[in-house]
XYZ file of C-alpha atoms in Angstrom:
674
model
C -0.213 54.557 -2.243
C -3.375 52.999 0.297
C -3.290 49.893 -1.748
C 0.531 49.688 -1.424
C 0.490 50.528 2.097
C -1.663 47.530 2.654
C 0.337 44.920 1.251
C 3.573 46.070 2.701
C 1.851 45.720 6.679
C 0.207 42.363 5.237
C 3.636 41.370 4.333
C 5.550 41.746 7.701
C 2.582 40.410 9.709
C 2.868 37.281 7.591
C 6.087 37.806 8.241
C 6.056 37.507 12.022
C 3.415 34.982 12.183
C 5.464 32.184 10.226
C 7.692 31.425 12.948
C 4.800 30.383 15.355
C 3.816 27.888 12.820
C 6.428 26.536 11.423
C 10.091 24.769 12.371
C 12.530 27.006 12.668
C 14.206 26.446 9.164
C 11.064 26.190 7.177
C 9.469 29.130 8.984
C 13.286 30.639 7.873
C 13.452 30.046 4.309
C 9.854 31.270 3.819
C 10.572 33.860 5.465
C 13.589 34.665 2.949
C 11.293 33.750 0.258
C 8.364 35.920 1.215
C 10.394 39.182 1.364
C 11.725 38.726 -2.135
C 8.891 37.133 -4.219
C 5.872 37.926 -1.933
C 4.668 40.667 -3.628
C 4.303 39.484 -6.615
C 0.906 37.050 -5.144
C -0.753 39.550 -2.825
C -2.457 41.192 -4.745
C -5.768 39.596 -6.917
C -7.171 37.480 -4.424
C -9.559 36.145 -6.466
C -6.963 34.687 -9.199
C -5.714 32.629 -6.385
C -8.973 31.492 -4.526
C -9.135 27.961 -6.547
C -5.618 27.611 -5.231
C -6.285 28.562 -2.037
C -8.794 26.166 -1.447
C -7.054 23.758 -2.889
C -4.137 24.191 0.322
C -6.935 24.515 2.624
C -8.737 20.961 1.252
C -5.016 19.693 1.804
C -5.318 20.477 5.011
C -1.746 22.387 4.099
C -1.598 25.500 7.145
C -0.122 28.663 4.160
C -1.738 31.588 2.441
C -1.404 31.388 -1.001
C 1.571 34.010 -1.220
C 3.050 32.183 1.290
C 3.214 29.163 -0.505
C 3.430 29.785 -4.083
C 6.457 32.252 -2.980
C 7.861 29.025 -1.741
C 7.118 27.320 -4.617
C 9.082 29.813 -6.251
C 12.635 29.751 -4.063
C 12.697 26.058 -4.386
C 12.502 25.920 -7.844
C 15.347 29.082 -8.475
C 17.267 27.093 -6.143
C 17.326 23.761 -8.057
C 17.601 25.840 -11.493
C 20.587 26.887 -9.387
C 21.660 23.807 -8.054
C 21.262 22.409 -11.962
C 23.226 24.776 -13.951
C 26.247 24.294 -11.979
C 26.020 20.607 -11.983
C 25.539 21.620 -15.726
C 29.172 23.285 -16.051
C 30.738 20.817 -13.428
C 29.810 17.687 -15.880
C 30.787 18.525 -19.111
C 33.845 19.282 -17.770
C 33.568 15.748 -15.919
C 33.690 14.724 -18.911
C 36.282 15.960 -20.855
C 38.658 16.005 -18.349
C 37.931 11.877 -16.916
C 36.405 10.486 -19.946
C 39.319 9.967 -22.003
C 40.890 7.352 -19.533
C 37.630 5.664 -18.703
C 37.480 4.921 -21.481
C 41.342 3.822 -22.599
C 42.972 0.535 -23.601
C 39.237 -0.827 -23.487
C 38.600 -3.415 -27.139
C 36.365 -1.191 -28.988
C 35.474 1.888 -27.270
C 38.568 4.470 -29.187
C 36.105 5.611 -31.067
C 33.757 6.586 -28.091
C 37.382 7.979 -26.385
C 38.454 9.957 -29.672
C 34.133 11.393 -29.874
C 34.385 12.908 -26.186
C 38.401 14.470 -26.152
C 36.843 16.214 -28.845
C 33.373 16.881 -28.442
C 32.806 20.835 -27.581
C 32.073 21.555 -23.567
C 29.454 23.883 -25.107
C 27.071 21.421 -26.440
C 27.734 19.083 -23.742
C 26.878 22.045 -20.881
C 23.733 22.406 -22.610
C 22.337 19.439 -22.969
C 22.998 19.460 -20.012
C 21.765 23.041 -18.276
C 18.580 21.375 -20.033
C 18.338 17.695 -18.132
C 19.247 19.474 -14.836
C 18.436 22.958 -14.647
C 15.470 23.535 -16.454
C 14.374 20.536 -16.180
C 14.990 20.718 -12.497
C 13.098 24.191 -12.021
C 10.104 22.721 -14.223
C 9.946 19.416 -11.986
C 10.454 21.178 -8.879
C 7.642 24.462 -9.600
C 4.891 21.845 -11.470
C 5.727 19.416 -7.858
C 5.026 22.059 -5.730
C 2.151 23.228 -7.842
C 0.788 19.833 -8.173
C 1.296 18.266 -4.193
C -2.004 20.774 -2.498
C -4.129 19.102 -5.668
C -2.621 15.405 -5.310
C -2.951 15.596 -1.121
C -6.707 17.073 -1.387
C -8.025 14.009 -4.340
C -5.792 11.313 -1.628
C -8.080 13.200 1.583
C -11.343 13.009 -0.886
C -11.089 9.216 -1.844
C -10.350 8.060 2.444
C -12.920 10.521 3.712
C -15.300 8.526 1.222
C -14.224 6.038 2.294
C -14.705 5.699 5.963
C -17.853 8.627 5.514
C -20.384 4.915 5.723
C -18.978 3.745 8.849
C -18.332 7.028 10.283
C -22.461 7.959 9.737
C -23.229 4.512 11.247
C -21.473 5.712 14.512
C -22.780 9.102 15.256
C -26.023 7.363 14.405
C -25.455 4.954 17.029
C -24.234 7.792 19.643
C -27.296 10.046 18.097
C -29.791 7.159 20.412
C -29.047 8.212 23.496
C -29.529 11.736 25.370
C -25.941 12.777 23.284
C -26.137 16.169 21.827
C -25.215 16.635 18.752
C -21.763 18.177 19.864
C -20.801 15.720 21.511
C -21.098 13.504 18.520
C -18.917 16.057 16.511
C -16.069 15.630 19.747
C -16.875 11.623 19.449
C -16.048 11.183 15.705
C -13.464 13.693 16.939
C -11.557 12.295 19.318
C -11.919 7.956 16.766
C -8.932 9.336 14.361
C -7.363 6.384 14.695
C -10.729 4.802 13.642
C -11.949 6.985 11.221
C -9.052 8.616 9.604
C -9.177 11.457 7.878
C -13.517 12.233 8.972
C -11.846 12.813 12.200
C -9.466 14.925 10.957
C -12.455 17.416 8.988
C -14.990 16.607 11.988
C -11.749 17.566 14.656
C -11.803 21.263 12.393
C -15.207 21.757 13.621
C -14.509 20.567 16.840
C -11.608 23.078 17.462
C -13.628 26.041 15.214
C -16.161 25.720 18.563
C -13.926 25.588 21.378
C -10.816 27.608 20.665
C -13.039 30.649 18.114
C -15.850 32.829 18.530
C -18.302 30.562 15.519
C -20.891 28.651 16.744
C -22.502 24.912 15.862
C -23.592 26.281 12.441
C -20.477 28.521 11.385
C -17.750 26.201 12.410
C -20.223 23.507 10.019
C -21.097 26.244 7.881
C -16.594 26.643 7.605
C -15.796 23.005 7.220
C -18.264 22.944 4.467
C -16.468 25.619 2.496
C -13.070 23.184 2.825
C -13.629 19.849 2.805
C -12.439 18.500 -0.173
C -15.467 15.549 -0.305
C -18.595 16.546 -1.653
C -20.088 13.584 0.492
C -18.821 14.943 3.281
C -19.835 18.810 2.323
C -23.525 17.341 1.410
C -23.632 15.774 4.820
C -23.008 18.676 6.208
C -25.540 20.712 4.735
C -28.192 18.372 5.357
C -27.257 18.087 8.938
C -27.455 22.194 9.003
C -30.964 21.932 8.005
C -32.163 19.301 10.659
C -30.233 21.359 13.452
C -32.120 24.349 12.090
C -35.279 22.756 12.013
C -35.364 20.492 15.005
C -35.990 17.462 13.349
C -35.200 14.271 14.899
C -31.188 13.254 14.352
C -31.402 9.874 14.524
C -34.153 9.301 11.556
C -31.979 11.813 9.825
C -28.479 9.561 10.540
C -30.903 6.374 9.737
C -31.443 6.750 6.465
C -27.838 9.012 5.674
C -26.439 5.189 6.996
C -29.217 3.455 4.394
C -28.183 5.313 1.316
C -24.638 4.726 1.753
C -24.695 1.309 2.038
C -26.827 1.127 -1.462
C -24.302 3.589 -2.447
C -21.686 0.991 -1.586
C -23.458 -1.885 -2.743
C -23.757 -0.108 -6.358
C -19.560 1.580 -6.276
C -19.091 -2.771 -5.470
C -20.810 -3.449 -8.662
C -18.651 -0.940 -10.962
C -15.449 -2.410 -9.342
C -16.337 -6.011 -9.860
C -17.360 -4.686 -14.175
C -14.377 -2.822 -14.169
C -12.073 -5.594 -12.534
C -13.775 -7.724 -15.196
C -12.818 -5.704 -17.795
C -9.204 -6.115 -16.581
C -9.283 -9.513 -16.218
C -9.936 -9.449 -19.610
C -7.177 -7.023 -20.921
C -4.246 -8.950 -18.914
C -5.195 -12.148 -20.444
C -5.027 -9.935 -24.019
C -2.371 -7.830 -23.031
C -0.410 -11.196 -20.377
C -1.694 -14.808 -22.127
C -1.680 -13.453 -25.926
C 0.194 -11.083 -26.876
C 3.485 -12.279 -25.643
C 2.975 -15.694 -27.264
C 1.902 -13.228 -30.591
C 5.451 -11.395 -29.900
C 6.966 -15.009 -29.307
C 5.716 -16.756 -32.655
C 6.714 -14.063 -34.794
C 10.157 -12.989 -33.228
C 11.077 -17.007 -33.136
C 10.532 -16.905 -36.770
C 12.594 -14.327 -37.656
C 15.151 -15.423 -35.925
C 15.579 -17.948 -38.510
C 14.713 -15.834 -41.238
C 17.767 -13.770 -40.130
C 15.819 -10.921 -39.632
C 15.727 -10.472 -35.716
C 18.244 -11.600 -32.851
C 17.091 -12.533 -29.139
C 17.128 -8.911 -27.342
C 13.881 -8.417 -28.064
C 12.391 -12.590 -26.753
C 15.312 -11.235 -23.680
C 13.081 -7.972 -23.236
C 9.944 -9.641 -23.156
C 10.786 -12.406 -20.386
C 13.055 -10.272 -17.763
C 12.072 -6.743 -18.254
C 8.351 -6.293 -20.606
C 6.199 -9.762 -18.350
C 7.174 -8.237 -14.675
C 7.482 -4.587 -14.620
C 3.884 -5.061 -16.477
C 3.061 -7.376 -14.568
C 3.825 -5.225 -11.344
C 2.180 -2.288 -12.976
C -0.499 -4.461 -13.145
C -1.357 -5.679 -9.886
C -1.170 -1.822 -8.630
C -4.132 -0.856 -10.880
C -6.030 -3.849 -9.547
C -5.056 -3.105 -6.511
C -5.856 0.919 -6.295
C -9.423 0.055 -8.043
C -10.273 -2.145 -5.430
C -8.731 -0.291 -2.375
C -11.237 2.431 -3.520
C -13.518 0.692 -1.883
C -11.878 -0.819 1.076
C -9.530 1.184 3.283
C -7.405 0.258 7.098
C -7.084 1.021 9.914
C -4.562 1.749 12.633
C -4.595 0.533 16.142
C -7.298 1.842 18.415
C -6.127 4.566 20.760
C -5.191 2.855 24.399
C -3.624 5.066 26.184
C -4.611 3.251 29.680
C -2.456 0.280 28.400
C 0.829 1.304 29.962
C 1.760 0.316 33.511
C 5.200 3.040 34.779
C 6.956 1.382 37.522
C 10.242 2.947 39.656
C 12.613 1.549 42.033
C 11.526 0.922 45.203
C 14.871 -0.227 47.020
C 18.093 1.541 47.493
C 19.903 0.367 44.439
C 23.591 1.905 46.205
C 22.937 -0.774 48.804
C 21.341 -3.652 47.039
C 24.907 -3.400 44.893
C 26.488 -4.558 47.977
C 24.488 -7.738 48.552
C 26.127 -11.135 47.690
C 23.072 -11.792 46.109
C 23.032 -9.280 44.023
C 25.304 -10.474 41.073
C 23.072 -13.732 41.123
C 20.379 -11.721 40.442
C 21.667 -10.223 37.322
C 22.228 -13.199 36.354
C 19.403 -14.702 37.076
C 17.721 -11.387 35.258
C 19.597 -11.685 31.914
C 19.028 -15.582 31.624
C 14.981 -14.729 31.636
C 15.451 -11.815 29.549
C 17.089 -13.477 26.825
C 14.972 -15.795 27.442
C 12.229 -13.998 26.406
C 13.615 -11.736 23.907
C 13.821 -15.686 22.318
C 10.062 -16.225 22.706
C 9.109 -12.982 21.807
C 11.491 -13.498 18.728
C 9.168 -16.226 17.517
C 5.839 -15.036 18.475
C 6.656 -11.568 16.311
C 7.849 -14.066 13.633
C 4.233 -15.628 13.883
C 2.289 -12.837 13.673
C 4.232 -11.493 11.407
C 5.010 -13.275 8.648
C 7.003 -11.096 6.716
C 10.533 -11.613 9.262
C 10.616 -14.862 8.153
C 12.555 -13.241 4.744
C 15.211 -12.599 7.961
C 15.358 -16.832 7.938
C 14.348 -17.444 4.851
C 16.608 -15.116 1.950
C 19.876 -15.584 3.427
C 19.073 -20.189 3.584
C 17.993 -19.015 -0.179
C 21.280 -17.996 -0.644
C 22.982 -20.775 0.675
C 21.709 -22.665 -1.017
C 22.231 -21.547 -4.693
C 25.624 -21.411 -3.142
C 26.051 -24.596 -1.687
C 24.773 -26.005 -5.553
C 26.718 -23.966 -7.470
C 30.131 -25.245 -5.326
C 29.055 -28.691 -5.660
C 28.761 -28.562 -9.467
C 25.024 -29.401 -9.325
C 24.284 -26.542 -10.970
C 25.636 -23.313 -13.000
C 24.789 -20.123 -11.698
C 26.270 -18.495 -14.977
C 23.929 -17.978 -18.854
C 26.915 -20.100 -20.371
C 25.112 -22.691 -18.064
C 21.238 -21.832 -18.172
C 21.548 -22.369 -21.891
C 23.104 -25.575 -21.990
C 20.912 -26.655 -18.649
C 17.675 -24.531 -18.890
C 15.371 -26.754 -16.800
C 17.945 -28.351 -14.304
C 19.373 -24.883 -13.609
C 15.698 -23.213 -13.727
C 14.850 -25.655 -11.212
C 17.485 -26.110 -8.838
C 18.612 -21.874 -8.701
C 15.603 -20.379 -9.319
C 12.142 -22.351 -8.139
C 13.721 -24.544 -5.401
C 15.500 -21.166 -3.454
C 12.225 -19.470 -4.193
C 10.393 -22.357 -2.443
C 13.147 -22.225 0.449
C 12.327 -18.081 0.727
C 8.534 -18.278 0.349
C 7.105 -21.234 1.480
C 7.477 -19.884 5.430
C 6.116 -17.160 4.378
C 3.124 -18.751 2.589
C 1.979 -21.253 5.420
C 2.127 -18.507 8.515
C 0.642 -15.738 5.985
C -1.841 -18.115 4.590
C -3.191 -19.492 8.563
C -2.935 -15.841 10.048
C -5.634 -14.790 7.212
C -7.686 -18.770 7.885
C -7.735 -16.734 11.366
C -8.828 -13.026 10.121
C -11.344 -15.374 7.782
C -12.576 -17.195 10.624
C -13.751 -13.743 12.756
C -14.712 -12.136 9.855
C -17.379 -14.818 9.174
C -18.178 -14.908 12.875
C -18.578 -11.052 13.600
C -21.802 -10.306 12.331
C -23.210 -13.942 14.107
C -20.959 -13.332 17.487
C -22.515 -9.665 17.519
C -26.141 -10.600 17.046
C -26.203 -13.612 20.264
C -24.360 -10.413 21.865
C -27.179 -8.015 21.344
C -29.840 -11.133 22.145
C -28.105 -11.690 25.531
C -27.858 -8.232 26.097
C -31.337 -7.325 25.152
C -32.189 -10.266 28.110
C -30.378 -8.309 30.565
C -27.079 -9.269 31.252
C -24.170 -6.898 30.845
C -22.181 -6.257 27.815
C -18.874 -8.191 29.543
C -21.210 -11.218 30.122
C -23.146 -11.036 26.890
C -19.812 -11.181 24.998
C -19.084 -14.488 27.854
C -22.063 -15.701 26.346
C -20.862 -15.350 22.604
C -17.268 -17.124 23.831
C -18.675 -19.916 25.452
C -21.060 -20.519 22.883
C -18.232 -22.245 20.247
C -14.452 -23.172 20.216
C -13.146 -20.918 17.321
C -10.666 -18.316 16.724
C -12.694 -15.509 17.442
C -14.191 -17.258 20.336
C -10.015 -18.253 22.499
C -9.310 -14.549 21.764
C -12.925 -12.872 23.229
C -12.327 -15.381 26.770
C -8.868 -13.926 26.675
C -9.798 -10.672 26.753
C -13.144 -11.420 28.974
C -10.943 -12.793 31.432
C -8.251 -9.477 31.377
C -11.223 -7.265 31.946
C -12.151 -9.496 35.195
C -8.344 -9.084 36.134
C -8.474 -5.254 35.679
C -11.508 -4.209 36.120
C -11.555 -2.773 32.496
C -13.856 -4.055 30.137
C -13.376 -1.122 27.091
C -9.818 -1.643 27.601
C -9.213 -5.238 27.080
C -12.414 -4.855 24.313
C -9.549 -2.902 22.348
C -6.324 -4.752 23.438
C -8.333 -7.687 21.902
C -9.267 -5.464 18.272
C -6.128 -4.921 18.411
C -4.857 -8.542 18.488
C -6.886 -9.542 16.065
C -6.216 -6.333 13.682
C -9.689 -7.002 11.499
C -10.149 -3.144 10.423
C -14.000 -3.717 10.579
C -14.090 -6.040 14.218
C -11.944 -2.637 15.188
C -15.024 -0.164 14.217
C -17.583 -2.336 15.588
C -15.094 -2.398 19.445
C -14.786 1.760 18.400
C -18.265 1.834 18.435
C -19.455 0.239 21.038
C -16.557 0.975 23.687
C -17.474 4.848 22.761
C -21.116 4.599 23.038
C -20.565 2.450 26.542
C -19.454 5.501 27.722
C -21.381 8.827 26.024
C -24.857 6.862 25.650
C -27.515 4.594 27.484
C -28.827 2.851 24.936
C -26.144 0.221 24.822
C -28.574 -2.539 23.908
C -29.902 -0.623 20.670
C -25.859 0.142 19.717
C -25.064 -3.675 20.006
C -27.713 -4.394 17.294
C -26.301 -1.724 14.835
C -22.920 -2.904 15.200
C -24.663 -6.107 14.271
C -26.369 -5.229 11.542
C -23.362 -3.039 10.161
C -21.410 -6.272 10.409
C -23.631 -8.571 8.447
C -25.000 -6.159 6.005
C -20.859 -5.727 5.659
C -20.339 -9.499 4.938
C -22.944 -9.567 2.468
C -21.208 -6.902 0.325
C -17.843 -8.972 0.487
C -19.250 -12.709 0.585
C -21.261 -11.211 -3.326
C -17.956 -9.731 -4.499
C -15.318 -12.977 -3.667
C -18.294 -15.289 -5.244
C -18.079 -12.535 -8.364
C -14.610 -12.306 -8.766
C -14.121 -16.002 -8.373
C -14.251 -16.569 -11.910
C -12.481 -13.615 -13.093
C -9.452 -15.882 -11.622
C -10.976 -18.981 -13.211
C -10.427 -17.370 -16.106
C -6.937 -15.698 -15.577
C -5.407 -19.287 -14.217
C -7.218 -21.141 -17.519
C -5.874 -19.188 -19.908
C -2.229 -19.389 -18.139
C -2.744 -22.913 -18.208
C -3.592 -22.363 -22.037
C -0.493 -20.115 -23.116
C 1.806 -22.952 -21.035
C 0.356 -25.126 -23.716
C 0.728 -23.179 -26.128
C 4.696 -22.497 -25.587
C 5.913 -26.124 -25.042
C 3.854 -26.975 -28.169
C 5.884 -24.360 -30.034
C 9.417 -25.351 -28.061
C 8.537 -29.183 -29.053
C 6.631 -29.177 -33.435
C 8.705 -26.370 -34.283
C 11.878 -25.289 -32.524
C 13.523 -28.533 -31.666
C 11.664 -30.075 -34.917
C 13.663 -27.181 -37.077
C 17.290 -27.523 -34.595
C 17.110 -31.078 -35.229
C 16.685 -31.017 -39.076
C 19.682 -28.394 -38.819
C 22.235 -31.121 -37.842
C 20.761 -34.174 -39.731
C 20.999 -31.790 -43.377
C 24.031 -32.858 -45.152
C 26.850 -35.136 -43.946
C 27.460 -33.128 -40.492
C 29.859 -30.374 -41.965
C 26.317 -27.827 -41.876
C 25.400 -27.000 -38.686
C 22.887 -23.735 -39.103
C 20.053 -24.052 -40.461
C 19.062 -19.929 -42.092
C 21.353 -18.882 -39.668
C 20.518 -19.870 -36.796
C 22.604 -22.354 -34.421
C 22.899 -24.334 -32.155
C 23.747 -21.939 -29.688
C 20.592 -19.567 -30.163
C 18.346 -22.859 -30.449
C 19.449 -23.367 -26.956
C 18.629 -19.744 -25.572
C 15.361 -19.471 -27.368
C 14.298 -22.824 -24.748
C 15.777 -20.746 -21.859
C 13.722 -17.787 -23.295
C 10.042 -19.667 -23.547
C 10.751 -21.223 -19.998
C 11.613 -18.073 -18.613
C 8.559 -16.579 -20.512
C 6.169 -19.656 -18.810
C 7.271 -19.402 -15.723
C 7.798 -15.184 -15.727
C 3.566 -15.355 -16.819
C 2.940 -17.967 -13.856
C 4.076 -15.388 -11.621
C 2.192 -12.543 -12.881
C -1.111 -14.132 -13.259
C -0.613 -16.185 -9.616
C -0.402 -11.932 -8.339
C -2.942 -10.319 -10.338
C -5.423 -13.139 -9.714
C -5.074 -12.939 -6.391
C -5.371 -8.736 -6.170
C -8.892 -9.100 -8.561
C -10.215 -11.721 -5.751
C -9.158 -10.864 -2.802
C -7.454 -7.518 -3.024
C -4.088 -8.964 -1.510
C -1.049 -9.083 -3.723
C 0.322 -10.861 -0.797
C -1.750 -13.651 -0.907
C -1.010 -14.575 -4.713
C 2.628 -15.733 -3.831
C 1.594 -19.213 -3.220
C -0.598 -18.907 -6.748
C 2.296 -17.916 -8.503
C 4.896 -20.395 -6.504
C 2.253 -23.305 -7.705
C 1.946 -21.740 -11.623
C 5.247 -20.969 -12.113
C 6.104 -24.589 -10.694
C 3.695 -26.397 -13.656
C 4.895 -24.419 -16.223
C 8.492 -25.010 -14.808
C 7.377 -28.957 -15.148
C 5.866 -29.018 -17.945
C 9.455 -28.823 -19.764
C 10.792 -30.580 -17.834
C 8.269 -33.469 -18.317
C 9.505 -32.601 -22.663
């Protein structure tokens, strides 16, 4: 009885709390769901302890009983909706499908079958798909969602933890307490992502509850999804208890994570090497094998061209996309991008300081408004140009319509024919004018601007270690931080130095070097530079050892640059293997077309007295179809090889567009030559 009263009291308390923790709609649904199903999950908390831990790790602010009540409510709702759909769908099919198929040649059998099909059978199938399927999908999706979110947070924490540890090491070198270090990391969510979210939990626990530092860290150890962060916090507790040197601890951890990063990179490179071999087997050797087998079966009359069509237009493009995603996910496990650095002071608020009504009565006011509109239009055009340069993807707004216009022009002037029969009769010419040239029109402006942007980023990445080493040396000789970076800007004339000089000039006008550096990092959009700038600007506020911090930043970026150089050096061999394999596959496809298909086609027309135009069930139209499919297989393999190879080397599929255009062009021109 006491247990039941306790559960009832807990139920009422939870219903009251929900209104304060969620939006009105969510709270209303959860209160209703909890009132219906809450009693099912209140008791026996030990059975749900693991699930509650996943909810905490996913940062879902609900207890297990509330969340499971929500899951059951939405699942039953999906079941009801699916059941209604399963009732409506058979009625629609029964009443209207007959009229849809009526009068269509070849569909009389379907029309008759639908008209006599029992509604019960169709309803049962619909219920299994929409009703039961909706219930299972909703239930499983909600149950797995916290696990997926927790695992994703774990991955992001592990990516940023080495950088955050270096940040903490730099902060601890001055007269900064451990609480100040924790708060500094907590405030740097724009740089360290989910690591900062975990440290926000510690900081909030200290400031807004009765927990002390040790209790707050212990609580975080229990709920963090990352074993690496949990281990770091446990060791940090030992350091706090024993009073050991904080600098030495963070330095050792930072060096340990660097070594782990090197080992992880070696493992990733080994995985990419295996994937490159898998790609060659799946997307080079296998298509050739399937191609040869099906062509032979076609000539024997034992197959049709559907398998070849599926290979060219479905299997290779979709398979290439999936393979690219797999490579990107594996490579992304070691790299991380960050958002724009927070620069809350970067705003100027202005208000009208004149009487607007009196101004309107002035004769010069209309002229002023016209000049203002012209200036606004001019700035809009200039800003659009700058935005397109900074965001190359915006070029598609102009190039895709231009590519479509080119296709329409070629079609209207009978230069090319955008029909299936036209492609079969003239596969090379139509593919050139209707596929390849429009692709060049759509992609080349993007490729040029994107490559220029990436080249500038390469200059930045290459120059960062040297630049910060020079700044550290200048700062150690007594120069101020801004003057140290001024020395860096004046020692070179490259892209990084020019942008840095702009930031220094801005700092002199605004008297805020920190704000100028953050704008500088946000404009360049290089993650490594943004982390380093965040480290320096934060240290400039908190610690007195700015010289040591700059040296730490210089050492850190140098180690990261060495890791990048090692990856690029080892991955380029994999690209060469993929590209050479593609060229070999093109040679095989072209040879198959010349020595086998065209030869059989010629022999078919030369048999007898001209009355026989087939050989083994193959006519000239199918021979032309095979020629078209071979060409498009070669072009599709070129596109996938270019994008996959670039993703393996640079973890950037967009960089592979230029390789895709080049390789697919090689395949096309090989067919044009023959």
